XYZ file of C-alpha atoms in Angstrom:
361
model
C 21.716 -2.248 15.722
C 19.708 0.682 14.404
C 16.018 0.453 15.318
C 13.823 -0.424 12.329
C 10.972 2.019 11.868
C 8.630 0.955 9.095
C 6.782 3.472 6.981
C 3.566 1.439 7.088
C 2.574 -1.444 9.367
C -0.393 -3.515 8.155
C -2.324 -5.636 10.646
C -3.812 -8.521 8.656
C -2.900 -10.426 5.505
C -6.283 -10.933 3.874
C -7.276 -9.224 0.615
C -7.528 -5.768 2.249
C -4.231 -6.034 4.129
C -2.415 -7.514 1.148
C -3.648 -4.782 -1.190
C -2.754 -2.080 1.341
C 0.774 -3.480 1.646
C 1.282 -3.831 -2.108
C -0.084 -0.322 -2.787
C 2.136 1.220 -0.107
C 5.224 -0.615 -1.344
C 4.413 0.561 -4.862
C 4.760 4.080 -3.472
C 8.327 3.135 -2.417
C 7.401 2.591 1.230
C 8.952 0.095 3.677
C 6.022 -2.058 4.791
C 5.574 -4.538 7.634
C 2.697 -7.034 7.458
C 1.738 -8.838 10.658
C -0.139 -12.033 9.755
C -1.925 -13.740 12.660
C -3.103 -16.899 10.869
C -0.385 -19.271 12.095
C -0.362 -17.724 15.572
C -4.040 -17.383 16.476
C -5.458 -20.025 14.079
C -8.115 -17.474 13.147
C -9.187 -17.398 9.507
C -11.078 -14.772 7.563
C -14.187 -15.332 5.498
C -12.265 -15.833 2.277
C -10.348 -18.743 3.814
C -13.537 -20.519 4.849
C -14.563 -20.683 1.199
C -12.284 -23.686 1.271
C -13.952 -25.772 -1.401
C -16.160 -23.195 -3.100
C -14.494 -21.320 -5.929
C -14.309 -17.567 -5.336
C -15.943 -15.978 -8.355
C -16.072 -12.294 -7.434
C -12.378 -11.577 -6.781
C -11.097 -9.266 -9.526
C -7.650 -10.833 -9.982
C -7.985 -14.378 -8.622
C -11.032 -15.928 -10.334
C -11.891 -19.585 -9.868
C -9.758 -20.100 -6.757
C -10.717 -21.676 -3.416
C -10.016 -20.227 0.031
C -6.662 -21.786 1.048
C -5.275 -21.284 -2.476
C -6.454 -17.683 -2.334
C -4.583 -17.133 0.949
C -1.412 -18.596 -0.582
C -1.813 -16.455 -3.706
C -2.079 -13.322 -1.592
C 1.082 -14.285 0.280
C 2.915 -14.970 -2.982
C 1.838 -11.547 -4.261
C 3.372 -9.839 -1.247
C 6.511 -11.980 -1.425
C 7.050 -10.737 -4.990
C 7.907 -7.336 -3.469
C 10.810 -8.111 -1.075
C 12.545 -5.374 0.896
C 15.409 -3.738 -1.034
C 17.556 -0.622 -0.638
C 17.310 2.192 -3.136
C 19.004 5.540 -3.488
C 16.877 8.645 -3.138
C 19.089 11.678 -3.709
C 21.878 11.335 -1.162
C 19.756 9.127 1.132
C 19.526 5.316 1.185
C 15.961 4.135 1.765
C 14.132 0.813 1.888
C 11.079 -0.268 -0.038
C 9.163 -3.539 -0.151
C 7.180 -5.811 2.139
C 8.395 -7.727 5.178
C 5.922 -10.402 6.328
C 5.972 -11.625 9.927
C 3.770 -14.094 11.770
C 2.253 -12.052 14.550
C -1.032 -11.522 16.380
C -1.121 -7.912 17.527
C -1.964 -7.680 21.227
C -1.486 -3.955 21.789
C -1.124 -0.806 19.711
C 0.187 2.395 21.264
C 1.398 5.749 20.029
C 4.655 7.116 21.390
C 3.815 10.253 23.385
C 4.942 13.534 21.903
C 6.203 12.022 18.660
C 5.664 14.282 15.654
C 5.070 12.922 13.110
C 3.288 10.020 14.887
C 5.249 6.897 15.834
C 3.349 3.728 16.651
C 4.487 0.698 18.634
C 2.878 -2.653 17.867
C 3.190 -5.449 20.403
C 2.593 -8.860 18.829
C 2.606 -12.511 19.850
C 4.825 -14.196 17.271
C 4.558 -17.920 18.085
C 1.536 -20.269 18.040
C -0.659 -20.057 21.131
C -0.232 -23.067 23.446
C -1.792 -24.037 26.751
C 0.153 -22.870 29.823
C 2.877 -21.324 27.623
C 3.468 -17.569 28.062
C 3.066 -15.373 25.012
C 6.287 -14.630 23.185
C 5.997 -10.941 22.412
C 7.930 -8.769 19.991
C 7.614 -5.047 19.398
C 7.610 -3.260 16.071
C 7.532 0.437 15.250
C 5.921 2.243 12.342
C 5.025 5.753 11.239
C 1.565 4.731 10.060
C -0.700 1.737 10.671
C -3.379 0.127 8.488
C -5.830 -2.020 10.455
C -7.101 -4.818 8.203
C -7.748 -7.397 10.906
C -11.341 -8.153 9.893
C -13.754 -9.970 12.154
C -14.647 -13.500 13.187
C -18.148 -14.760 12.478
C -20.034 -16.041 15.492
C -21.066 -19.663 15.086
C -24.146 -21.499 16.407
C -23.834 -23.496 19.612
C -24.442 -26.846 17.975
C -22.333 -29.671 19.453
C -20.583 -26.982 21.468
C -17.585 -28.028 23.575
C -17.531 -25.538 26.456
C -14.226 -26.777 27.860
C -12.292 -26.170 24.637
C -9.840 -23.270 24.697
C -9.967 -21.937 21.166
C -12.877 -20.940 18.960
C -11.795 -23.285 16.176
C -11.814 -26.198 18.642
C -15.084 -25.207 20.269
C -16.825 -25.360 16.929
C -14.775 -28.069 15.231
C -17.887 -29.835 13.939
C -19.336 -26.597 12.584
C -16.064 -25.791 10.837
C -16.017 -29.261 9.334
C -19.014 -28.225 7.267
C -17.990 -24.588 6.719
C -16.943 -23.381 3.305
C -18.261 -26.342 1.348
C -20.640 -26.236 -1.589
C -23.071 -28.238 0.560
C -22.287 -26.783 3.953
C -22.413 -23.693 6.125
C -22.264 -20.348 4.315
C -21.897 -16.902 5.920
C -22.509 -14.681 2.883
C -25.708 -15.049 0.859
C -24.353 -12.720 -1.858
C -21.253 -14.892 -2.247
C -22.783 -18.362 -2.157
C -26.501 -18.001 -2.834
C -25.969 -18.850 -6.501
C -24.994 -22.391 -5.445
C -28.588 -23.080 -4.434
C -30.844 -21.761 -7.178
C -34.405 -23.098 -6.689
C -33.196 -25.163 -3.713
C -34.356 -25.106 -0.101
C -32.235 -22.815 2.070
C -32.073 -22.888 5.876
C -31.079 -19.581 7.478
C -29.949 -19.742 11.114
C -30.222 -16.626 13.265
C -32.636 -14.396 15.142
C -34.014 -10.874 14.894
C -34.453 -8.737 11.818
C -30.804 -9.366 10.897
C -31.613 -12.892 9.740
C -34.401 -11.467 7.582
C -31.750 -9.402 5.794
C -30.287 -12.758 4.708
C -33.748 -13.860 3.578
C -34.068 -10.730 1.448
C -30.812 -11.704 -0.272
C -31.855 -15.330 -0.616
C -34.916 -14.368 -2.690
C -32.573 -13.682 -5.620
C -31.901 -17.422 -5.781
C -34.888 -19.295 -4.373
C -38.370 -18.990 -2.917
C -37.855 -21.958 -0.581
C -36.603 -20.418 2.653
C -36.800 -21.585 6.276
C -35.557 -19.624 9.292
C -34.108 -21.633 12.202
C -33.593 -19.979 15.593
C -31.893 -22.890 17.416
C -34.196 -22.805 20.437
C -34.556 -19.017 20.764
C -37.537 -16.706 20.191
C -37.396 -15.435 16.620
C -37.169 -11.782 17.666
C -38.599 -10.494 14.387
C -40.339 -7.113 14.471
C -44.100 -7.026 13.620
C -43.660 -5.533 10.109
C -40.998 -8.124 9.266
C -43.068 -10.932 10.753
C -46.041 -9.948 8.574
C -43.871 -10.066 5.463
C -42.417 -13.412 6.526
C -45.979 -14.774 6.638
C -46.811 -13.232 3.258
C -43.729 -14.834 1.697
C -44.590 -18.185 3.317
C -41.208 -18.380 5.030
C -41.361 -21.005 7.758
C -39.894 -20.265 11.212
C -38.724 -23.189 13.373
C -37.790 -22.279 16.941
C -36.797 -25.779 18.104
C -33.312 -26.420 19.474
C -30.835 -28.190 17.179
C -29.126 -31.206 18.750
C -26.595 -32.196 16.096
C -25.546 -31.965 12.460
C -26.517 -34.648 9.996
C -23.765 -34.935 7.435
C -21.916 -37.161 5.021
C -18.158 -36.515 5.027
C -17.951 -32.711 4.637
C -21.445 -32.321 3.196
C -24.071 -30.960 5.584
C -27.471 -32.510 4.919
C -29.610 -31.376 7.823
C -30.131 -31.461 11.576
C -31.485 -33.689 14.292
C -33.605 -31.597 16.640
C -33.847 -32.122 20.412
C -37.296 -33.673 20.005
C -35.838 -36.369 17.726
C -37.194 -35.018 14.449
C -34.865 -34.566 11.488
C -34.812 -31.632 9.070
C -33.069 -31.698 5.680
C -32.109 -28.799 3.399
C -29.988 -28.150 0.304
C -28.080 -25.159 1.698
C -27.324 -23.563 5.065
C -26.474 -19.998 6.030
C -25.609 -18.736 9.509
C -25.783 -15.128 10.696
C -25.185 -15.022 14.444
C -23.316 -11.722 14.367
C -19.610 -10.980 14.369
C -16.619 -10.365 16.639
C -14.347 -7.503 15.486
C -10.633 -8.322 15.770
C -9.761 -5.057 17.503
C -8.805 -5.994 21.069
C -5.443 -4.325 20.496
C -7.248 -0.960 20.223
C -8.486 -0.988 23.813
C -7.926 2.440 25.329
C -8.050 4.281 22.009
C -10.641 6.966 21.392
C -12.117 5.961 18.031
C -15.585 5.673 16.533
C -17.381 2.384 15.912
C -20.841 1.377 14.788
C -23.311 -0.762 16.755
C -21.456 -3.948 15.791
C -18.061 -2.594 16.788
C -16.833 -2.012 13.235
C -14.522 0.961 12.673
C -15.874 4.249 11.320
C -13.510 6.020 8.907
C -13.496 9.058 6.656
C -13.135 8.924 2.856
C -9.375 8.423 3.194
C -9.943 5.335 5.391
C -8.597 7.240 8.402
C -9.990 6.450 11.852
C -12.027 9.170 13.551
C -12.013 10.078 17.227
C -15.176 10.715 19.248
C -15.203 14.358 18.090
C -15.050 13.326 14.430
C -11.444 14.396 13.924
C -9.144 12.059 11.937
C -6.541 10.233 14.020
C -3.113 10.963 12.497
C -1.380 7.938 11.025
C -4.147 5.410 11.738
C -6.124 3.849 8.865
C -8.438 0.843 8.370
C -9.506 -1.347 5.453
C -11.623 -4.369 4.600
C -14.342 -6.105 6.599
C -13.426 -4.228 9.785
C -14.694 -0.966 8.245
C -18.271 0.071 8.999
C -20.804 0.611 6.214
C -19.021 -1.433 3.547
C -20.082 -4.606 1.779
C -18.208 -7.634 3.106
C -16.976 -8.790 -0.286
C -13.487 -9.545 -1.576
C -13.638 -6.952 -4.335
C -14.636 -4.319 -1.776
C -11.774 -5.373 0.508
C -9.260 -4.915 -2.313
C -10.601 -1.435 -3.058
C -10.565 -0.356 0.588
C -7.093 -1.811 1.052
C -5.756 0.151 -1.879
C -7.284 3.376 -0.578
C -5.878 2.814 2.925
C -2.413 1.886 1.647
C -2.242 4.939 -0.588
C -3.627 7.264 2.092
C -1.084 5.992 4.619
C 1.688 6.559 2.060
C 0.430 10.031 1.145
C 0.371 11.055 4.811
C 4.152 10.504 4.963
C 4.956 13.063 2.256
C 7.126 15.922 3.418
C 5.071 18.588 1.669
C 1.427 18.888 0.673
C -0.930 21.394 -0.912
C -0.532 24.787 0.736
C -3.134 25.625 3.334
C -4.988 28.863 2.709
């Protein structure tokens, strides 16, 4: 059989990846989307809004996380792969969706234009079962793999194998109206004039407090047994704003069904709040880029140019390699932003495949 070489391969099926795929297919490109959800059990931020209606998505208002994920998939499925005639040549356009967690991305040496090979695990991960790997080839790649939020070590099961099992109790309360939130801009409006608990350390958690002031003046910072790590100027402002800091270790959640009510501390005291936000940092989903020379910021997020193209250490764009969504440095982690970045990346990847461009002077 003739080897399939896709015009655009998209890694990730969240709002950024979906928009990139749809935009590229709209430019008559043959698109592959590798969706890791069923393989790795990892879920993006939008999914964890599982019972809170998403109100800032431009085309899917009033929808909750799992429904949003299904709607994105349905959108891509509405553009199946078909043949079309272009002059005397038969081409393909549309989107092919495959379950696959990308484990390695390489570029075929000497290929001009670039030709990428994506190695992906295509079956659910199981204990003591070797990965079942498939390889796909594409002329361009859009990385829309996002990141995983780090979760607090409350009721942590160290012997568990997967993140979602390690923090099963935390996830039980994630994405509920009365539960863990990860985005104060997205969910702060649920707790107007209510008492918010923000879990984290360092000046980063104060960034969440700055956002929380739009909704309430009742704010407490929890460090879960660690020094607060706030810088002197921030600490002075914390005192001025009468924000309480509690450095005691949390022993367990106090909840009712999926509603999180508060915590039992190691000293036996109990603390109760109306809302909870965690900011323990993030884990970029970019292990498959090991060995590549590309720029990242301090958190490991990808630095791109205005065309969403990755840059090497010298600042030169890497041919054929683009990024979109939460994985991109310097962008707001919001659904509307992800759509916009996905569209730009999908169009830029498509444009790079044109046979002729503006003449160079």
